[in-house]
């Protein structure tokens, strides 16, 4: 995961993708109680026994158009439940969101405000105010209502290299 990409908009590294995967924004106690682990995988199509299969691999290089899956695994390591735990992932500038999902909210203003993509607008220098598109998304946020002691899960989103 920390290997430098050979081609990624000329200067972008896979390590930079991983560094931008997640920001947990809960209270200090909750930060200590919930362990987070971010990963990124690239989607590849391989032929195995004459059949094409989609596989997800640790990227060593990526190029524009590659499909990526960013994931954040979480686990409550405490003996107490954690309520309203927020995980915010900034999207690296070299990728754009591939699709939205009801499980998360998005921001198109650098993380200042969040909502459903369909409800957000941006001001475009050419078009004025317009509906936000997946390419405008700067951050993704999940709010986990309650994480029981020992509970674990994975949050993920799909992106495309610009």
Short mmCIF file of N, CA and C in Angstrom, two decimals:
data_model
loop_
_atom_site.label_atom_id
_atom_site.label_comp_id
_atom_site.label_asym_id
_atom_site.label_seq_id
_atom_site.Cartn_x
_atom_site.Cartn_y
_atom_site.Cartn_z
N UNK A 1 0.82 -1.18 0.00
CA UNK A 1 0.00 0.00 0.00
C UNK A 1 0.86 1.25 0.00
N UNK A 2 2.10 1.20 0.47
CA UNK A 2 2.93 2.38 0.53
C UNK A 2 3.88 2.49 -0.65
N UNK A 3 3.75 1.63 -1.63
CA UNK A 3 4.61 1.69 -2.81
C UNK A 3 4.21 2.88 -3.66
N UNK A 4 5.19 3.51 -4.26
CA UNK A 4 4.93 4.68 -5.09
C UNK A 4 4.38 4.24 -6.43
N UNK A 5 3.34 4.91 -6.86
CA UNK A 5 2.74 4.60 -8.16
C UNK A 5 3.67 5.09 -9.27
N UNK A 6 3.77 4.32 -10.31
CA UNK A 6 4.60 4.70 -11.45
C UNK A 6 3.97 5.85 -12.22
N UNK A 7 2.66 5.75 -12.42
CA UNK A 7 1.98 6.79 -13.18
C UNK A 7 0.72 7.16 -12.42
N UNK A 8 0.62 8.40 -12.00
CA UNK A 8 -0.61 8.85 -11.37
C UNK A 8 -0.66 10.35 -11.49
N UNK A 9 -1.12 10.79 -12.62
CA UNK A 9 -1.16 12.20 -12.92
C UNK A 9 0.24 12.78 -12.82
N UNK A 10 1.22 12.00 -13.17
CA UNK A 10 2.59 12.45 -13.19
C UNK A 10 3.29 12.45 -11.85
N UNK A 11 2.65 12.89 -10.79
CA UNK A 11 3.35 13.07 -9.53
C UNK A 11 2.66 12.42 -8.34
N UNK A 12 1.54 11.79 -8.52
CA UNK A 12 0.76 11.31 -7.39
C UNK A 12 1.18 9.91 -7.01
N UNK A 13 1.30 9.63 -5.72
CA UNK A 13 1.72 8.30 -5.28
C UNK A 13 0.57 7.56 -4.63
N UNK A 14 0.63 6.25 -4.68
CA UNK A 14 -0.37 5.42 -4.01
C UNK A 14 -0.30 5.69 -2.51
N UNK A 15 0.88 5.94 -1.98
CA UNK A 15 1.03 6.28 -0.57
C UNK A 15 0.23 7.52 -0.22
N UNK A 16 0.17 8.49 -1.11
CA UNK A 16 -0.62 9.69 -0.87
C UNK A 16 -2.10 9.36 -0.81
N UNK A 17 -2.55 8.42 -1.64
CA UNK A 17 -3.94 7.98 -1.58
C UNK A 17 -4.26 7.46 -0.19
N UNK A 18 -3.37 6.62 0.32
CA UNK A 18 -3.60 5.99 1.61
C UNK A 18 -3.56 7.01 2.74
N UNK A 19 -2.70 8.00 2.63
CA UNK A 19 -2.60 9.01 3.68
C UNK A 19 -3.87 9.83 3.77
N UNK A 20 -4.61 9.94 2.68
CA UNK A 20 -5.80 10.76 2.66
C UNK A 20 -7.08 9.96 2.89
N UNK A 21 -6.96 8.74 3.34
CA UNK A 21 -8.13 7.88 3.45
C UNK A 21 -9.11 8.31 4.52
N UNK A 22 -8.68 8.64 5.71
CA UNK A 22 -9.69 8.86 6.73
C UNK A 22 -9.30 9.87 7.79
N UNK A 23 -10.34 10.48 8.32
CA UNK A 23 -10.23 11.36 9.48
C UNK A 23 -11.39 10.99 10.38
N UNK A 24 -11.11 10.57 11.59
CA UNK A 24 -12.19 10.30 12.54
C UNK A 24 -12.45 11.59 13.30
N UNK A 25 -13.71 11.95 13.45
CA UNK A 25 -14.03 13.21 14.08
C UNK A 25 -14.95 13.06 15.28
N UNK A 26 -14.74 12.08 16.13
CA UNK A 26 -15.56 11.94 17.32
C UNK A 26 -14.87 12.59 18.52
N UNK A 27 -15.48 12.45 19.68
CA UNK A 27 -14.87 12.93 20.92
C UNK A 27 -13.61 12.13 21.21
N UNK A 28 -12.73 12.68 22.05
CA UNK A 28 -11.45 12.04 22.35
C UNK A 28 -11.63 10.62 22.88
N UNK A 29 -12.59 10.40 23.76
CA UNK A 29 -12.83 9.06 24.32
C UNK A 29 -13.15 8.07 23.20
N UNK A 30 -14.02 8.48 22.29
CA UNK A 30 -14.42 7.58 21.20
C UNK A 30 -13.24 7.28 20.29
N UNK A 31 -12.36 8.26 20.07
CA UNK A 31 -11.19 8.02 19.22
C UNK A 31 -10.34 6.90 19.80
N UNK A 32 -10.19 6.88 21.12
CA UNK A 32 -9.40 5.84 21.76
C UNK A 32 -10.12 4.50 21.73
N UNK A 33 -11.45 4.53 21.74
CA UNK A 33 -12.24 3.30 21.82
C UNK A 33 -12.41 2.61 20.47
N UNK A 34 -12.28 3.35 19.39
CA UNK A 34 -12.53 2.78 18.06
C UNK A 34 -11.23 2.79 17.25
N UNK A 35 -10.81 1.60 16.85
CA UNK A 35 -9.63 1.46 16.00
C UNK A 35 -10.06 1.55 14.54
N UNK A 36 -9.30 2.30 13.75
CA UNK A 36 -9.60 2.47 12.33
C UNK A 36 -8.41 2.01 11.50
N UNK A 37 -8.72 1.42 10.34
CA UNK A 37 -7.66 0.98 9.43
C UNK A 37 -8.11 1.23 8.00
N UNK A 38 -7.45 2.15 7.32
CA UNK A 38 -7.81 2.50 5.96
C UNK A 38 -6.98 1.75 4.93
N UNK A 39 -7.64 1.37 3.84
CA UNK A 39 -6.96 0.66 2.75
C UNK A 39 -7.51 1.16 1.41
N UNK A 40 -6.73 0.96 0.38
CA UNK A 40 -7.18 1.24 -0.98
C UNK A 40 -6.80 0.05 -1.86
N UNK A 41 -7.72 -0.33 -2.73
CA UNK A 41 -7.50 -1.43 -3.68
C UNK A 41 -7.85 -0.94 -5.08
N UNK A 42 -7.18 -1.49 -6.06
CA UNK A 42 -7.49 -1.18 -7.45
C UNK A 42 -8.21 -2.38 -8.06
N UNK A 43 -9.21 -2.09 -8.88
CA UNK A 43 -9.97 -3.15 -9.55
C UNK A 43 -9.25 -3.53 -10.84
N UNK A 44 -9.05 -4.80 -11.01
CA UNK A 44 -8.41 -5.33 -12.22
C UNK A 44 -9.25 -6.49 -12.75
N UNK A 45 -9.19 -6.70 -14.05
CA UNK A 45 -9.85 -7.85 -14.66
C UNK A 45 -8.74 -8.80 -15.10
N UNK A 46 -8.82 -10.03 -14.60
CA UNK A 46 -7.83 -11.05 -14.92
C UNK A 46 -8.52 -12.24 -15.55
N UNK A 47 -7.80 -12.94 -16.39
CA UNK A 47 -8.32 -14.16 -16.99
C UNK A 47 -7.75 -15.35 -16.24
N UNK A 48 -8.66 -16.14 -15.65
CA UNK A 48 -8.27 -17.33 -14.90
C UNK A 48 -9.02 -18.51 -15.52
N UNK A 49 -8.29 -19.51 -15.97
CA UNK A 49 -8.88 -20.68 -16.61
C UNK A 49 -9.81 -20.29 -17.76
N UNK A 50 -9.40 -19.27 -18.52
CA UNK A 50 -10.17 -18.84 -19.68
C UNK A 50 -11.37 -17.97 -19.36
N UNK A 51 -11.58 -17.63 -18.08
CA UNK A 51 -12.72 -16.80 -17.69
C UNK A 51 -12.23 -15.50 -17.08
N UNK A 52 -12.88 -14.40 -17.49
CA UNK A 52 -12.53 -13.11 -16.91
C UNK A 52 -13.13 -12.98 -15.52
N UNK A 53 -12.32 -12.49 -14.60
CA UNK A 53 -12.77 -12.27 -13.22
C UNK A 53 -12.31 -10.89 -12.77
N UNK A 54 -13.17 -10.23 -12.00
CA UNK A 54 -12.79 -8.96 -11.40
C UNK A 54 -12.12 -9.25 -10.07
N UNK A 55 -10.92 -8.69 -9.88
CA UNK A 55 -10.18 -8.87 -8.64
C UNK A 55 -9.79 -7.50 -8.10
N UNK A 56 -9.58 -7.43 -6.80
CA UNK A 56 -9.16 -6.19 -6.15
C UNK A 56 -7.79 -6.42 -5.55
N UNK A 57 -6.83 -5.58 -5.95
CA UNK A 57 -5.45 -5.77 -5.53
C UNK A 57 -4.88 -4.49 -4.94
N UNK A 58 -3.82 -4.67 -4.16
CA UNK A 58 -3.08 -3.52 -3.67
C UNK A 58 -2.43 -2.85 -4.88
N UNK A 59 -2.64 -1.55 -5.05
CA UNK A 59 -2.10 -0.90 -6.24
C UNK A 59 -0.59 -0.66 -6.15
N UNK A 60 0.09 -0.95 -7.24
CA UNK A 60 1.50 -0.58 -7.36
C UNK A 60 1.63 0.58 -8.34
N UNK A 61 0.67 0.69 -9.24
CA UNK A 61 0.58 1.85 -10.13
C UNK A 61 -0.88 1.99 -10.55
N UNK A 62 -1.26 3.23 -10.79
CA UNK A 62 -2.62 3.50 -11.26
C UNK A 62 -2.52 4.54 -12.37
N UNK A 63 -3.50 4.51 -13.26
CA UNK A 63 -3.56 5.45 -14.38
C UNK A 63 -4.97 6.01 -14.46
N UNK A 64 -5.14 7.16 -15.12
CA UNK A 64 -6.49 7.71 -15.26
C UNK A 64 -7.47 6.66 -15.79
N UNK A 65 -8.62 6.61 -15.15
CA UNK A 65 -9.65 5.64 -15.52
C UNK A 65 -9.68 4.41 -14.63
N UNK A 66 -8.60 4.15 -13.90
CA UNK A 66 -8.60 3.00 -12.98
C UNK A 66 -9.68 3.17 -11.92
N UNK A 67 -10.31 2.07 -11.56
CA UNK A 67 -11.34 2.07 -10.52
C UNK A 67 -10.71 1.64 -9.21
N UNK A 68 -10.97 2.41 -8.16
CA UNK A 68 -10.41 2.14 -6.83
C UNK A 68 -11.52 1.93 -5.82
N UNK A 69 -11.22 1.15 -4.80
CA UNK A 69 -12.12 0.98 -3.66
C UNK A 69 -11.36 1.41 -2.42
N UNK A 70 -11.87 2.44 -1.75
CA UNK A 70 -11.31 2.91 -0.49
C UNK A 70 -12.14 2.31 0.63
N UNK A 71 -11.48 1.72 1.62
CA UNK A 71 -12.23 1.13 2.73
C UNK A 71 -11.63 1.58 4.06
N UNK A 72 -12.50 1.68 5.03
CA UNK A 72 -12.09 1.99 6.40
C UNK A 72 -12.71 0.94 7.30
N UNK A 73 -11.87 0.09 7.87
CA UNK A 73 -12.35 -0.91 8.83
C UNK A 73 -12.38 -0.25 10.21
N UNK A 74 -13.42 -0.54 10.98
CA UNK A 74 -13.52 0.01 12.34
C UNK A 74 -13.81 -1.11 13.32
N UNK A 75 -13.39 -0.91 14.56
CA UNK A 75 -13.64 -1.89 15.61
C UNK A 75 -13.67 -1.17 16.95
N UNK A 76 -14.73 -1.39 17.71
CA UNK A 76 -14.81 -0.83 19.06
C UNK A 76 -13.97 -1.72 19.97
N UNK A 77 -12.85 -1.19 20.44
CA UNK A 77 -11.93 -1.95 21.28
C UNK A 77 -12.21 -1.79 22.76
N UNK A 78 -13.25 -1.03 23.10
CA UNK A 78 -13.54 -0.79 24.51
C UNK A 78 -14.64 -1.72 25.02
N UNK A 79 -14.96 -1.59 26.28
CA UNK A 79 -16.03 -2.38 26.89
C UNK A 79 -17.34 -1.59 26.93
N UNK A 80 -17.33 -0.39 26.38
CA UNK A 80 -18.51 0.47 26.36
C UNK A 80 -18.96 0.74 24.92
N UNK A 81 -20.25 0.92 24.70
CA UNK A 81 -20.69 1.30 23.36
C UNK A 81 -20.21 2.72 23.03
N UNK A 82 -20.04 2.97 21.76
CA UNK A 82 -19.67 4.31 21.29
C UNK A 82 -20.84 4.80 20.44
N UNK A 83 -21.37 5.97 20.78
CA UNK A 83 -22.51 6.53 20.07
C UNK A 83 -22.09 7.66 19.14
N UNK A 84 -22.80 7.75 18.01
CA UNK A 84 -22.62 8.83 17.04
C UNK A 84 -21.17 9.02 16.62
N UNK A 85 -20.53 7.94 16.24
CA UNK A 85 -19.14 7.98 15.80
C UNK A 85 -19.11 8.43 14.34
N UNK A 86 -18.32 9.44 14.06
CA UNK A 86 -18.25 10.02 12.71
C UNK A 86 -16.90 9.69 12.08
N UNK A 87 -16.94 9.19 10.86
CA UNK A 87 -15.73 8.95 10.08
C UNK A 87 -15.85 9.80 8.81
N UNK A 88 -14.87 10.66 8.60
CA UNK A 88 -14.85 11.52 7.42
C UNK A 88 -13.64 11.19 6.58
N UNK A 89 -13.86 10.91 5.32
CA UNK A 89 -12.77 10.60 4.39
C UNK A 89 -12.67 11.72 3.36
N UNK A 90 -11.54 12.43 3.33
CA UNK A 90 -11.34 13.37 2.22
C UNK A 90 -10.99 12.59 0.96
N UNK A 91 -11.54 12.98 -0.17
CA UNK A 91 -11.18 12.33 -1.42
C UNK A 91 -9.88 12.93 -1.93
N UNK A 92 -8.90 12.12 -2.26
CA UNK A 92 -7.68 12.66 -2.86
C UNK A 92 -8.04 13.41 -4.14
N UNK A 93 -7.36 14.49 -4.42
CA UNK A 93 -7.67 15.31 -5.59
C UNK A 93 -7.54 14.58 -6.91
N UNK A 94 -6.76 13.53 -6.96
CA UNK A 94 -6.54 12.79 -8.20
C UNK A 94 -7.63 11.76 -8.49
N UNK A 95 -8.65 11.68 -7.62
CA UNK A 95 -9.74 10.75 -7.87
C UNK A 95 -11.08 11.47 -7.78
N UNK A 96 -12.09 10.86 -8.37
CA UNK A 96 -13.45 11.38 -8.22
C UNK A 96 -14.36 10.23 -7.79
N UNK A 97 -15.38 10.58 -7.05
CA UNK A 97 -16.34 9.60 -6.57
C UNK A 97 -17.01 8.92 -7.75
N UNK A 98 -17.08 7.60 -7.72
CA UNK A 98 -17.69 6.85 -8.82
C UNK A 98 -19.21 6.79 -8.68
N UNK A 99 -19.70 6.69 -7.45
CA UNK A 99 -21.14 6.56 -7.23
C UNK A 99 -21.46 6.98 -5.80
N UNK A 100 -22.69 7.42 -5.60
CA UNK A 100 -23.11 7.76 -4.25
C UNK A 100 -23.85 6.58 -3.65
N UNK A 101 -24.06 6.67 -2.36
CA UNK A 101 -24.65 5.58 -1.61
C UNK A 101 -25.42 6.20 -0.45
N UNK A 102 -26.55 5.63 -0.10
CA UNK A 102 -27.33 6.16 1.02
C UNK A 102 -26.64 5.98 2.36
N UNK A 103 -25.58 5.19 2.42
CA UNK A 103 -24.91 4.94 3.70
C UNK A 103 -24.00 6.09 4.11
N UNK A 104 -23.72 7.03 3.20
CA UNK A 104 -22.85 8.15 3.56
C UNK A 104 -23.38 9.47 3.00
N UNK A 105 -22.88 10.56 3.59
CA UNK A 105 -23.16 11.90 3.11
C UNK A 105 -21.89 12.40 2.42
N UNK A 106 -22.05 13.41 1.58
CA UNK A 106 -20.89 13.96 0.88
C UNK A 106 -20.81 15.47 1.10
N UNK A 107 -19.62 16.00 0.84
CA UNK A 107 -19.38 17.43 0.87
C UNK A 107 -18.80 17.83 -0.48
N UNK A 108 -19.19 19.01 -0.94
CA UNK A 108 -18.62 19.55 -2.18
C UNK A 108 -17.92 20.88 -1.90
N UNK A 109 -17.75 21.19 -0.60
CA UNK A 109 -17.14 22.47 -0.21
C UNK A 109 -15.98 22.29 0.76
N UNK A 110 -15.21 21.25 0.56
CA UNK A 110 -14.04 21.04 1.40
C UNK A 110 -14.34 20.52 2.79
N UNK A 111 -15.52 19.97 2.99
CA UNK A 111 -15.88 19.39 4.28
C UNK A 111 -16.61 20.34 5.21
N UNK A 112 -17.00 21.51 4.73
CA UNK A 112 -17.71 22.47 5.58
C UNK A 112 -19.16 22.04 5.83
N UNK A 113 -19.82 21.52 4.79
CA UNK A 113 -21.20 21.06 4.94
C UNK A 113 -21.33 19.70 4.25
N UNK A 114 -22.32 18.92 4.71
CA UNK A 114 -22.55 17.58 4.18
C UNK A 114 -24.03 17.37 3.91
N UNK A 115 -24.32 16.50 2.96
CA UNK A 115 -25.68 16.12 2.64
C UNK A 115 -25.69 15.09 1.53
N UNK A 116 -26.89 14.76 1.07
CA UNK A 116 -27.02 13.86 -0.09
C UNK A 116 -26.58 14.63 -1.33
N UNK A 117 -25.86 13.99 -2.23
CA UNK A 117 -25.36 14.66 -3.42
C UNK A 117 -26.49 15.34 -4.19
N UNK A 118 -27.64 14.70 -4.28
CA UNK A 118 -28.77 15.25 -5.02
C UNK A 118 -29.27 16.57 -4.44
N UNK A 119 -28.97 16.84 -3.17
CA UNK A 119 -29.43 18.06 -2.50
C UNK A 119 -28.41 19.18 -2.53
N UNK A 120 -27.22 18.93 -3.04
CA UNK A 120 -26.14 19.92 -2.98
C UNK A 120 -25.96 20.64 -4.31
N UNK A 121 -25.55 21.90 -4.21
CA UNK A 121 -25.24 22.70 -5.39
C UNK A 121 -23.87 23.32 -5.23
N UNK A 122 -23.29 23.70 -6.35
CA UNK A 122 -22.03 24.43 -6.32
C UNK A 122 -22.16 25.62 -7.27
N UNK A 123 -21.29 26.59 -7.09
CA UNK A 123 -21.24 27.73 -7.99
C UNK A 123 -20.07 27.51 -8.94
N UNK A 124 -20.41 27.41 -10.20
CA UNK A 124 -19.43 27.15 -11.26
C UNK A 124 -19.16 28.48 -11.97
N UNK A 125 -17.90 28.80 -12.22
CA UNK A 125 -17.53 30.06 -12.87
C UNK A 125 -18.19 30.20 -14.24
N UNK A 126 -18.39 29.10 -14.95
CA UNK A 126 -18.98 29.15 -16.29
C UNK A 126 -20.50 29.08 -16.26
N UNK A 127 -21.04 28.16 -15.46
CA UNK A 127 -22.48 27.89 -15.48
C UNK A 127 -23.24 28.55 -14.34
N UNK A 128 -22.56 29.22 -13.41
CA UNK A 128 -23.24 29.77 -12.25
C UNK A 128 -23.56 28.66 -11.27
N UNK A 129 -24.70 28.77 -10.59
CA UNK A 129 -25.07 27.73 -9.62
C UNK A 129 -25.67 26.54 -10.37
N UNK A 130 -25.19 25.34 -10.01
CA UNK A 130 -25.67 24.12 -10.66
C UNK A 130 -25.70 22.99 -9.65
N UNK A 131 -26.38 21.92 -10.03
CA UNK A 131 -26.42 20.73 -9.18
C UNK A 131 -25.03 20.13 -9.07
N UNK A 132 -24.67 19.68 -7.89
CA UNK A 132 -23.36 19.05 -7.68
C UNK A 132 -23.33 17.69 -8.37
N UNK A 133 -22.15 17.31 -8.84
CA UNK A 133 -21.93 16.03 -9.51
C UNK A 133 -20.91 15.23 -8.70
N UNK A 134 -20.81 13.93 -8.96
CA UNK A 134 -19.81 13.13 -8.24
C UNK A 134 -18.39 13.69 -8.35
N UNK A 135 -18.05 14.30 -9.47
CA UNK A 135 -16.70 14.86 -9.64
C UNK A 135 -16.45 16.05 -8.72
N UNK A 136 -17.51 16.64 -8.15
CA UNK A 136 -17.37 17.79 -7.25
C UNK A 136 -17.12 17.39 -5.81
N UNK A 137 -17.32 16.13 -5.47
CA UNK A 137 -17.24 15.69 -4.07
C UNK A 137 -15.81 15.81 -3.55
N UNK A 138 -15.69 16.43 -2.37
CA UNK A 138 -14.38 16.59 -1.72
C UNK A 138 -14.22 15.69 -0.50
N UNK A 139 -15.32 15.31 0.15
CA UNK A 139 -15.28 14.50 1.36
C UNK A 139 -16.50 13.58 1.41
N UNK A 140 -16.33 12.46 2.10
CA UNK A 140 -17.43 11.53 2.38
C UNK A 140 -17.48 11.35 3.89
N UNK A 141 -18.71 11.28 4.43
CA UNK A 141 -18.84 11.13 5.88
C UNK A 141 -19.90 10.08 6.22
N UNK A 142 -19.53 9.21 7.16
CA UNK A 142 -20.45 8.24 7.73
C UNK A 142 -20.66 8.60 9.18
N UNK A 143 -21.88 8.46 9.68
CA UNK A 143 -22.16 8.60 11.10
C UNK A 143 -22.73 7.26 11.57
N UNK A 144 -21.99 6.61 12.46
CA UNK A 144 -22.41 5.32 13.00
C UNK A 144 -23.16 5.59 14.30
N UNK A 145 -24.44 5.29 14.31
CA UNK A 145 -25.29 5.61 15.47
C UNK A 145 -24.76 4.98 16.75
N UNK A 146 -24.39 3.72 16.70
CA UNK A 146 -23.87 3.04 17.88
C UNK A 146 -22.96 1.90 17.44
N UNK A 147 -21.79 1.83 18.08
CA UNK A 147 -20.87 0.72 17.85
C UNK A 147 -20.75 -0.01 19.19
N UNK A 148 -21.27 -1.22 19.24
CA UNK A 148 -21.25 -2.01 20.48
C UNK A 148 -19.82 -2.45 20.80
N UNK A 149 -19.55 -2.78 22.06
CA UNK A 149 -18.22 -3.29 22.41
C UNK A 149 -17.86 -4.50 21.54
N UNK A 150 -16.67 -4.48 20.96
CA UNK A 150 -16.23 -5.58 20.11
C UNK A 150 -16.78 -5.56 18.69
N UNK A 151 -17.76 -4.71 18.43
CA UNK A 151 -18.35 -4.67 17.09
C UNK A 151 -17.33 -4.13 16.09
N UNK A 152 -17.39 -4.68 14.88
CA UNK A 152 -16.50 -4.21 13.83
C UNK A 152 -17.25 -4.18 12.52
N UNK A 153 -16.73 -3.44 11.58
CA UNK A 153 -17.35 -3.35 10.27
C UNK A 153 -16.41 -2.65 9.30
N UNK A 154 -16.89 -2.48 8.07
CA UNK A 154 -16.09 -1.84 7.04
C UNK A 154 -16.97 -0.83 6.31
N UNK A 155 -16.44 0.37 6.13
CA UNK A 155 -17.08 1.42 5.35
C UNK A 155 -16.29 1.54 4.05
N UNK A 156 -16.98 1.71 2.93
CA UNK A 156 -16.22 1.83 1.69
C UNK A 156 -16.92 2.72 0.69
N UNK A 157 -16.10 3.25 -0.21
CA UNK A 157 -16.62 4.00 -1.36
C UNK A 157 -15.74 3.69 -2.57
N UNK A 158 -16.33 3.90 -3.74
CA UNK A 158 -15.65 3.62 -5.00
C UNK A 158 -15.29 4.94 -5.68
N UNK A 159 -14.11 4.97 -6.27
CA UNK A 159 -13.63 6.18 -6.93
C UNK A 159 -12.94 5.80 -8.24
N UNK A 160 -12.74 6.81 -9.07
CA UNK A 160 -12.07 6.63 -10.36
C UNK A 160 -10.91 7.61 -10.44
N UNK A 161 -9.76 7.15 -10.89
CA UNK A 161 -8.60 8.02 -11.06
C UNK A 161 -8.90 9.00 -12.19
N UNK A 162 -8.71 10.31 -11.91
CA UNK A 162 -8.97 11.35 -12.92
C UNK A 162 -7.93 11.31 -14.01
#
